PDB file of C-alpha atoms in Angstrom:
ATOM      1  CA  UNK A   1     -14.381  -7.031   4.875  1.00 70.00           C
ATOM      2  CA  UNK A   2     -11.254  -7.630   2.861  1.00 81.00           C
ATOM      3  CA  UNK A   3      -8.139  -8.205   4.917  1.00 89.00           C
ATOM      4  CA  UNK A   4      -4.545  -8.278   3.754  1.00 93.00           C
ATOM      5  CA  UNK A   5      -2.037  -9.665   6.200  1.00 94.00           C
ATOM      6  CA  UNK A   6       1.612  -8.704   5.915  1.00 96.00           C
ATOM      7  CA  UNK A   7       4.397 -10.380   7.825  1.00 96.00           C
ATOM      8  CA  UNK A   8       6.696  -9.572   9.506  1.00 97.00           C
ATOM      9  CA  UNK A   9       5.709  -6.133  10.741  1.00 96.00           C
ATOM     10  CA  UNK A  10       9.321  -5.267  11.338  1.00 96.00           C
ATOM     11  CA  UNK A  11      12.668  -6.904  10.704  1.00 97.00           C
ATOM     12  CA  UNK A  12      16.299  -6.056  11.350  1.00 97.00           C
ATOM     13  CA  UNK A  13      18.929  -7.797   9.286  1.00 96.00           C
ATOM     14  CA  UNK A  14      22.619  -7.605   8.674  1.00 96.00           C
ATOM     15  CA  UNK A  15      23.996  -6.076   5.513  1.00 97.00           C
ATOM     16  CA  UNK A  16      24.422  -8.688   2.789  1.00 97.00           C
ATOM     17  CA  UNK A  17      21.670 -11.003   3.971  1.00 97.00           C
ATOM     18  CA  UNK A  18      18.281 -11.569   2.338  1.00 97.00           C
ATOM     19  CA  UNK A  19      14.889 -10.852   3.828  1.00 97.00           C
ATOM     20  CA  UNK A  20      11.507 -12.230   2.783  1.00 97.00           C
ATOM     21  CA  UNK A  21       8.254 -10.364   3.340  1.00 97.00           C
ATOM     22  CA  UNK A  22       4.914 -12.121   2.962  1.00 97.00           C
ATOM     23  CA  UNK A  23       1.611 -10.668   1.874  1.00 95.00           C
ATOM     24  CA  UNK A  24      -1.566 -12.718   2.201  1.00 95.00           C
ATOM     25  CA  UNK A  25      -5.158 -11.978   1.266  1.00 92.00           C
ATOM     26  CA  UNK A  26      -7.150 -13.621   4.031  1.00 91.00           C
ATOM     27  CA  UNK A  27     -10.703 -13.668   2.744  1.00 87.00           C
ATOM     28  CA  UNK A  28     -10.518 -13.111  -0.971  1.00 86.00           C
ATOM     29  CA  UNK A  29      -8.548 -14.191  -3.991  1.00 88.00           C
ATOM     30  CA  UNK A  30      -6.036 -11.589  -5.062  1.00 87.00           C
ATOM     31  CA  UNK A  31      -5.445 -11.792  -8.773  1.00 86.00           C
ATOM     32  CA  UNK A  32      -3.113  -8.828  -8.559  1.00 88.00           C
ATOM     33  CA  UNK A  33      -0.779  -7.776  -5.778  1.00 91.00           C
ATOM     34  CA  UNK A  34       1.254  -4.610  -5.585  1.00 92.00           C
ATOM     35  CA  UNK A  35       4.427  -3.873  -3.679  1.00 96.00           C
ATOM     36  CA  UNK A  36       5.229  -0.369  -2.490  1.00 96.00           C
ATOM     37  CA  UNK A  37       8.070   1.320  -0.746  1.00 96.00           C
ATOM     38  CA  UNK A  38       7.650   4.344   1.484  1.00 95.00           C
ATOM     39  CA  UNK A  39      10.365   6.618   2.814  1.00 92.00           C
ATOM     40  CA  UNK A  40       9.720   8.823   5.863  1.00 87.00           C
ATOM     41  CA  UNK A  41       7.263  11.629   5.236  1.00 84.00           C
ATOM     42  CA  UNK A  42       6.818  10.575   1.623  1.00 89.00           C
ATOM     43  CA  UNK A  43       4.000   8.876  -0.186  1.00 89.00           C
ATOM     44  CA  UNK A  44       3.955   5.302  -1.364  1.00 92.00           C
ATOM     45  CA  UNK A  45       6.066   4.479  -4.407  1.00 93.00           C
ATOM     46  CA  UNK A  46       5.022   1.516  -6.516  1.00 93.00           C
ATOM     47  CA  UNK A  47       7.839  -0.989  -6.953  1.00 96.00           C
ATOM     48  CA  UNK A  48       6.169  -3.776  -8.860  1.00 94.00           C
ATOM     49  CA  UNK A  49       2.896  -5.365  -9.861  1.00 91.00           C
ATOM     50  CA  UNK A  50       2.401  -9.104  -9.793  1.00 90.00           C
ATOM     51  CA  UNK A  51      -0.361 -11.199 -11.245  1.00 86.00           C
ATOM     52  CA  UNK A  52      -0.876 -14.710  -9.970  1.00 83.00           C
ATOM     53  CA  UNK A  53       1.112 -17.237 -11.932  1.00 82.00           C
ATOM     54  CA  UNK A  54       3.091 -14.779 -14.009  1.00 85.00           C
ATOM     55  CA  UNK A  55       6.244 -12.740 -13.681  1.00 88.00           C
ATOM     56  CA  UNK A  56       6.074  -9.427 -11.863  1.00 92.00           C
ATOM     57  CA  UNK A  57       6.214  -6.140 -13.720  1.00 93.00           C
ATOM     58  CA  UNK A  58       8.718  -3.778 -12.168  1.00 96.00           C
ATOM     59  CA  UNK A  59       8.608  -0.006 -12.202  1.00 94.00           C
ATOM     60  CA  UNK A  60      11.421   1.918 -13.811  1.00 94.00           C
ATOM     61  CA  UNK A  61      14.449   2.087 -11.574  1.00 94.00           C
ATOM     62  CA  UNK A  62      13.537  -0.930  -9.453  1.00 95.00           C
ATOM     63  CA  UNK A  63      16.073  -3.751  -9.712  1.00 94.00           C
ATOM     64  CA  UNK A  64      14.204  -6.985 -10.331  1.00 93.00           C
ATOM     65  CA  UNK A  65      17.191  -9.089  -9.311  1.00 95.00           C
ATOM     66  CA  UNK A  66      17.374  -7.313  -5.981  1.00 96.00           C
ATOM     67  CA  UNK A  67      13.671  -7.294  -5.189  1.00 97.00           C
ATOM     68  CA  UNK A  68      12.394 -10.763  -6.044  1.00 96.00           C
ATOM     69  CA  UNK A  69       8.632 -11.089  -6.172  1.00 95.00           C
ATOM     70  CA  UNK A  70       6.731 -14.346  -6.208  1.00 91.00           C
ATOM     71  CA  UNK A  71       2.955 -14.644  -6.594  1.00 89.00           C
ATOM     72  CA  UNK A  72       2.492 -18.376  -6.698  1.00 82.00           C
ATOM     73  CA  UNK A  73      -1.077 -18.492  -5.430  1.00 89.00           C
ATOM     74  CA  UNK A  74      -4.160 -16.296  -5.359  1.00 89.00           C
ATOM     75  CA  UNK A  75      -3.666 -15.584  -1.680  1.00 92.00           C
ATOM     76  CA  UNK A  76       0.086 -15.191  -1.250  1.00 93.00           C
ATOM     77  CA  UNK A  77       2.782 -12.959  -2.665  1.00 94.00           C
ATOM     78  CA  UNK A  78       6.311 -12.603  -1.334  1.00 95.00           C
ATOM     79  CA  UNK A  79       8.951  -9.910  -1.709  1.00 97.00           C
ATOM     80  CA  UNK A  80      12.536 -10.940  -1.091  1.00 97.00           C
ATOM     81  CA  UNK A  81      15.126  -8.228  -0.646  1.00 97.00           C
ATOM     82  CA  UNK A  82      18.366  -9.903  -1.672  1.00 97.00           C
ATOM     83  CA  UNK A  83      21.778  -8.879  -0.406  1.00 96.00           C
ATOM     84  CA  UNK A  84      20.235  -6.088   1.593  1.00 96.00           C
ATOM     85  CA  UNK A  85      22.155  -2.882   2.236  1.00 96.00           C
ATOM     86  CA  UNK A  86      21.460   0.000   4.620  1.00 96.00           C
ATOM     87  CA  UNK A  87      19.963   2.049   1.788  1.00 95.00           C
ATOM     88  CA  UNK A  88      17.289  -0.636   1.422  1.00 96.00           C
ATOM     89  CA  UNK A  89      16.006   0.271   4.875  1.00 96.00           C
ATOM     90  CA  UNK A  90      12.472   1.456   4.354  1.00 96.00           C
ATOM     91  CA  UNK A  91       8.798   0.739   4.949  1.00 97.00           C
ATOM     92  CA  UNK A  92       7.461  -1.859   2.516  1.00 98.00           C
ATOM     93  CA  UNK A  93       3.722  -2.206   1.948  1.00 97.00           C
ATOM     94  CA  UNK A  94       1.735  -4.612  -0.181  1.00 96.00           C
ATOM     95  CA  UNK A  95      -1.777  -4.291  -1.506  1.00 93.00           C
ATOM     96  CA  UNK A  96      -4.109  -6.766  -3.112  1.00 90.00           C
ATOM     97  CA  UNK A  97      -6.857  -6.469  -5.659  1.00 86.00           C
ATOM     98  CA  UNK A  98      -9.503  -8.890  -6.800  1.00 81.00           C
ATOM     99  CA  UNK A  99     -11.054  -8.973 -10.230  1.00 71.00           C
ATOM    100  CA  UNK A 100     -14.477  -9.367  -8.620  1.00 64.00           C
ATOM    101  CA  UNK A 101     -16.123  -7.675  -5.700  1.00 54.00           C
ATOM    102  CA  UNK A 102     -15.212  -4.270  -4.368  1.00 55.00           C
ATOM    103  CA  UNK A 103     -12.204  -5.189  -2.261  1.00 49.00           C
ATOM    104  CA  UNK A 104      -9.824  -3.389  -4.611  1.00 59.00           C
ATOM    105  CA  UNK A 105      -6.625  -2.024  -3.231  1.00 80.00           C
ATOM    106  CA  UNK A 106      -6.649  -3.170   0.323  1.00 89.00           C
ATOM    107  CA  UNK A 107      -3.274  -2.587   1.922  1.00 93.00           C
ATOM    108  CA  UNK A 108      -1.274  -4.703   4.284  1.00 95.00           C
ATOM    109  CA  UNK A 109      -0.034  -3.267   7.562  1.00 95.00           C
ATOM    110  CA  UNK A 110       3.470  -2.781   6.235  1.00 96.00           C
ATOM    111  CA  UNK A 111       6.939  -4.074   7.102  1.00 97.00           C
ATOM    112  CA  UNK A 112       9.642  -1.878   8.571  1.00 97.00           C
ATOM    113  CA  UNK A 113      12.991  -3.138   7.279  1.00 97.00           C
ATOM    114  CA  UNK A 114      16.175  -1.959   8.935  1.00 97.00           C
ATOM    115  CA  UNK A 115      19.482  -3.122   7.507  1.00 97.00           C
ATOM    116  CA  UNK A 116      22.459  -2.709   9.812  1.00 96.00           C
TER     117      UNK A 116
ATOM    118  CA  UNK B   1       0.931  14.119 -16.630  1.00 77.00           C
ATOM    119  CA  UNK B   2      -1.167  12.238 -14.067  1.00 81.00           C
ATOM    120  CA  UNK B   3      -0.767  13.939 -10.722  1.00 90.00           C
ATOM    121  CA  UNK B   4      -2.526  14.187  -7.393  1.00 95.00           C
ATOM    122  CA  UNK B   5      -1.815  17.173  -5.190  1.00 95.00           C
ATOM    123  CA  UNK B   6      -2.968  17.631  -1.627  1.00 97.00           C
ATOM    124  CA  UNK B   7      -3.181  20.601   0.651  1.00 97.00           C
ATOM    125  CA  UNK B   8      -2.324  21.569   3.221  1.00 97.00           C
ATOM    126  CA  UNK B   9       0.874  19.588   3.653  1.00 96.00           C
ATOM    127  CA  UNK B  10       0.323  19.531   7.393  1.00 97.00           C
ATOM    128  CA  UNK B  11      -2.356  20.728   9.770  1.00 97.00           C
ATOM    129  CA  UNK B  12      -2.687  21.136  13.514  1.00 98.00           C
ATOM    130  CA  UNK B  13      -6.124  21.426  15.085  1.00 98.00           C
ATOM    131  CA  UNK B  14      -7.593  21.210  18.555  1.00 98.00           C
ATOM    132  CA  UNK B  15      -9.578  18.210  19.640  1.00 98.00           C
ATOM    133  CA  UNK B  16     -13.263  18.601  18.848  1.00 98.00           C
ATOM    134  CA  UNK B  17     -12.725  20.966  15.946  1.00 98.00           C
ATOM    135  CA  UNK B  18     -13.574  20.263  12.306  1.00 98.00           C
ATOM    136  CA  UNK B  19     -11.163  20.360   9.407  1.00 98.00           C
ATOM    137  CA  UNK B  20     -11.159  19.956   5.640  1.00 98.00           C
ATOM    138  CA  UNK B  21      -8.397  18.473   3.531  1.00 98.00           C
ATOM    139  CA  UNK B  22      -8.100  19.174  -0.173  1.00 98.00           C
ATOM    140  CA  UNK B  23      -7.126  17.040  -3.152  1.00 98.00           C
ATOM    141  CA  UNK B  24      -6.695  18.189  -6.750  1.00 97.00           C
ATOM    142  CA  UNK B  25      -5.944  15.728  -9.512  1.00 95.00           C
ATOM    143  CA  UNK B  26      -5.096  15.736 -13.185  1.00 93.00           C
ATOM    144  CA  UNK B  27      -5.536  12.007 -13.749  1.00 88.00           C
ATOM    145  CA  UNK B  28      -7.334  11.239 -16.970  1.00 85.00           C
ATOM    146  CA  UNK B  29      -9.284   9.177 -17.703  1.00 85.00           C
ATOM    147  CA  UNK B  30     -10.666   8.992 -14.182  1.00 87.00           C
ATOM    148  CA  UNK B  31     -11.934   5.789 -12.620  1.00 86.00           C
ATOM    149  CA  UNK B  32     -12.303   6.470  -8.909  1.00 90.00           C
ATOM    150  CA  UNK B  33     -10.870   8.396  -5.988  1.00 94.00           C
ATOM    151  CA  UNK B  34     -10.105   7.062  -2.552  1.00 94.00           C
ATOM    152  CA  UNK B  35      -9.194   8.687   0.716  1.00 97.00           C
ATOM    153  CA  UNK B  36      -6.976   6.679   3.014  1.00 96.00           C
ATOM    154  CA  UNK B  37      -5.849   7.187   6.597  1.00 97.00           C
ATOM    155  CA  UNK B  38      -2.335   6.067   7.415  1.00 96.00           C
ATOM    156  CA  UNK B  39      -1.200   5.898  11.003  1.00 95.00           C
ATOM    157  CA  UNK B  40       2.529   6.128  11.608  1.00 92.00           C
ATOM    158  CA  UNK B  41       4.206   2.809  10.874  1.00 91.00           C
ATOM    159  CA  UNK B  42       1.055   1.223   9.512  1.00 94.00           C
ATOM    160  CA  UNK B  43      -0.443   0.568   6.109  1.00 94.00           C
ATOM    161  CA  UNK B  44      -3.133   2.863   4.653  1.00 95.00           C
ATOM    162  CA  UNK B  45      -6.724   2.134   5.601  1.00 94.00           C
ATOM    163  CA  UNK B  46      -9.528   3.063   3.225  1.00 92.00           C
ATOM    164  CA  UNK B  47     -11.987   5.724   4.395  1.00 95.00           C
ATOM    165  CA  UNK B  48     -14.060   6.378   1.279  1.00 93.00           C
ATOM    166  CA  UNK B  49     -14.164   5.502  -2.381  1.00 91.00           C
ATOM    167  CA  UNK B  50     -15.961   7.631  -4.945  1.00 92.00           C
ATOM    168  CA  UNK B  51     -16.658   7.103  -8.604  1.00 90.00           C
ATOM    169  CA  UNK B  52     -17.283   9.682 -11.296  1.00 86.00           C
ATOM    170  CA  UNK B  53     -21.006   9.962 -10.619  1.00 89.00           C
ATOM    171  CA  UNK B  54     -20.771  10.386  -6.846  1.00 91.00           C
ATOM    172  CA  UNK B  55     -20.627  13.833  -5.266  1.00 93.00           C
ATOM    173  CA  UNK B  56     -20.423  12.981  -1.607  1.00 96.00           C
ATOM    174  CA  UNK B  57     -19.883   9.983   0.594  1.00 95.00           C
ATOM    175  CA  UNK B  58     -19.736   9.684   4.350  1.00 95.00           C
ATOM    176  CA  UNK B  59     -18.102   7.227   6.696  1.00 95.00           C
ATOM    177  CA  UNK B  60     -18.853   8.159  10.272  1.00 96.00           C
ATOM    178  CA  UNK B  61     -17.186  11.483  11.022  1.00 97.00           C
ATOM    179  CA  UNK B  62     -15.507  11.491   7.611  1.00 97.00           C
ATOM    180  CA  UNK B  63     -17.263  13.050   4.633  1.00 97.00           C
ATOM    181  CA  UNK B  64     -15.672  13.116   1.202  1.00 97.00           C
ATOM    182  CA  UNK B  65     -16.816  15.232  -1.709  1.00 97.00           C
ATOM    183  CA  UNK B  66     -15.936  14.970  -5.366  1.00 96.00           C
ATOM    184  CA  UNK B  67     -16.296  17.466  -8.190  1.00 95.00           C
ATOM    185  CA  UNK B  68     -15.339  15.574 -11.316  1.00 91.00           C
ATOM    186  CA  UNK B  69     -15.670  18.691 -13.453  1.00 92.00           C
ATOM    187  CA  UNK B  70     -13.047  20.662 -11.552  1.00 95.00           C
ATOM    188  CA  UNK B  71     -11.171  17.494 -10.569  1.00 94.00           C
ATOM    189  CA  UNK B  72     -11.249  18.345  -6.902  1.00 96.00           C
ATOM    190  CA  UNK B  73     -12.048  16.344  -3.820  1.00 97.00           C
ATOM    191  CA  UNK B  74     -12.183  17.178  -0.153  1.00 98.00           C
ATOM    192  CA  UNK B  75     -12.244  15.185   3.065  1.00 98.00           C
ATOM    193  CA  UNK B  76     -14.076  16.786   5.961  1.00 98.00           C
ATOM    194  CA  UNK B  77     -13.461  15.500   9.465  1.00 98.00           C
ATOM    195  CA  UNK B  78     -16.066  16.414  12.042  1.00 98.00           C
ATOM    196  CA  UNK B  79     -15.490  16.692  15.788  1.00 98.00           C
ATOM    197  CA  UNK B  80     -11.883  15.607  15.568  1.00 97.00           C
ATOM    198  CA  UNK B  81     -10.436  13.149  18.056  1.00 97.00           C
ATOM    199  CA  UNK B  82      -6.869  12.550  19.136  1.00 97.00           C
ATOM    200  CA  UNK B  83      -6.950   9.255  17.247  1.00 97.00           C
ATOM    201  CA  UNK B  84      -7.528  11.165  14.013  1.00 98.00           C
ATOM    202  CA  UNK B  85      -3.872  12.203  14.095  1.00 98.00           C
ATOM    203  CA  UNK B  86      -2.423  10.536  11.011  1.00 97.00           C
ATOM    204  CA  UNK B  87      -1.500  11.092   7.397  1.00 97.00           C
ATOM    205  CA  UNK B  88      -4.443  11.324   5.003  1.00 98.00           C
ATOM    206  CA  UNK B  89      -3.748  10.274   1.459  1.00 97.00           C
ATOM    207  CA  UNK B  90      -5.830  10.975  -1.633  1.00 97.00           C
ATOM    208  CA  UNK B  91      -5.461   8.233  -4.239  1.00 94.00           C
ATOM    209  CA  UNK B  92      -6.820   8.315  -7.771  1.00 93.00           C
ATOM    210  CA  UNK B  93      -7.177   5.386 -10.105  1.00 88.00           C
ATOM    211  CA  UNK B  94      -7.025   6.033 -13.812  1.00 82.00           C
ATOM    212  CA  UNK B  95      -7.568   3.732 -16.729  1.00 76.00           C
ATOM    213  CA  UNK B  96      -5.039   1.134 -15.625  1.00 73.00           C
ATOM    214  CA  UNK B  97      -4.797  -0.821 -12.410  1.00 69.00           C
ATOM    215  CA  UNK B  98      -2.200   1.581 -11.056  1.00 77.00           C
ATOM    216  CA  UNK B  99      -2.984   4.096  -8.364  1.00 87.00           C
ATOM    217  CA  UNK B 100      -1.759   7.684  -8.357  1.00 90.00           C
ATOM    218  CA  UNK B 101      -0.950   8.760  -4.804  1.00 93.00           C
ATOM    219  CA  UNK B 102      -1.107  12.226  -3.393  1.00 94.00           C
ATOM    220  CA  UNK B 103       1.653  13.460  -1.134  1.00 89.00           C
ATOM    221  CA  UNK B 104      -0.634  13.330   1.873  1.00 95.00           C
ATOM    222  CA  UNK B 105      -1.721  15.729   4.580  1.00 97.00           C
ATOM    223  CA  UNK B 106      -0.256  15.158   8.018  1.00 97.00           C
ATOM    224  CA  UNK B 107      -2.921  15.939  10.599  1.00 98.00           C
ATOM    225  CA  UNK B 108      -2.138  16.463  14.241  1.00 98.00           C
ATOM    226  CA  UNK B 109      -5.015  16.746  16.692  1.00 98.00           C
ATOM    227  CA  UNK B 110      -4.004  18.313  19.979  1.00 97.00           C
ATOM    228  CA  UNK B 111      -5.872  18.141  23.287  1.00 96.00           C
TER     229      UNK B 111
END
């Protein structure tokens, strides 16, 4: 079955530093990848949608200069949280979708980011 | 407005018992509906996916139903196990690639 690998599973960083989170589709080509943010006891909130080879589309209220998304290949997308602050601490989850097959919307295992 | 509402918000049951979670949606047009299980600190894992023409679908002890006319879905868990303790999320896809997430039902199975 479709597998999406997300790395790291957790990260602690100092305020002001940048953190990169990777999302890989292991056995299928992901034409579209999605990045979500989830606060405790809340549902997933879509941050941005990225299609391979093109710029990401950000949801309203999400700062594109703070959350840099790169989708350079059909199997890898990265989210970089730049100049992280404590309020950026959250659970970040990616998902991947293929234009063919029925993999659609397989989620990664998530990354717990804590900014201290 | 496209919305997905779930009930109850939380549920506590004893191990071995059955339970049913509800999902009502107003997403239109409708493409498909998925139920996901999300363990604490993990990403959601798909349980079932149903399209407009499907009324019921099972995956082991999980059985999902869909009534596209009333825009309601349910997830029935049979013979609950401690490992079923998790958040269950109803997710509806409309005309676009975006998913509309429900607020989830937090299930706790106690011994």
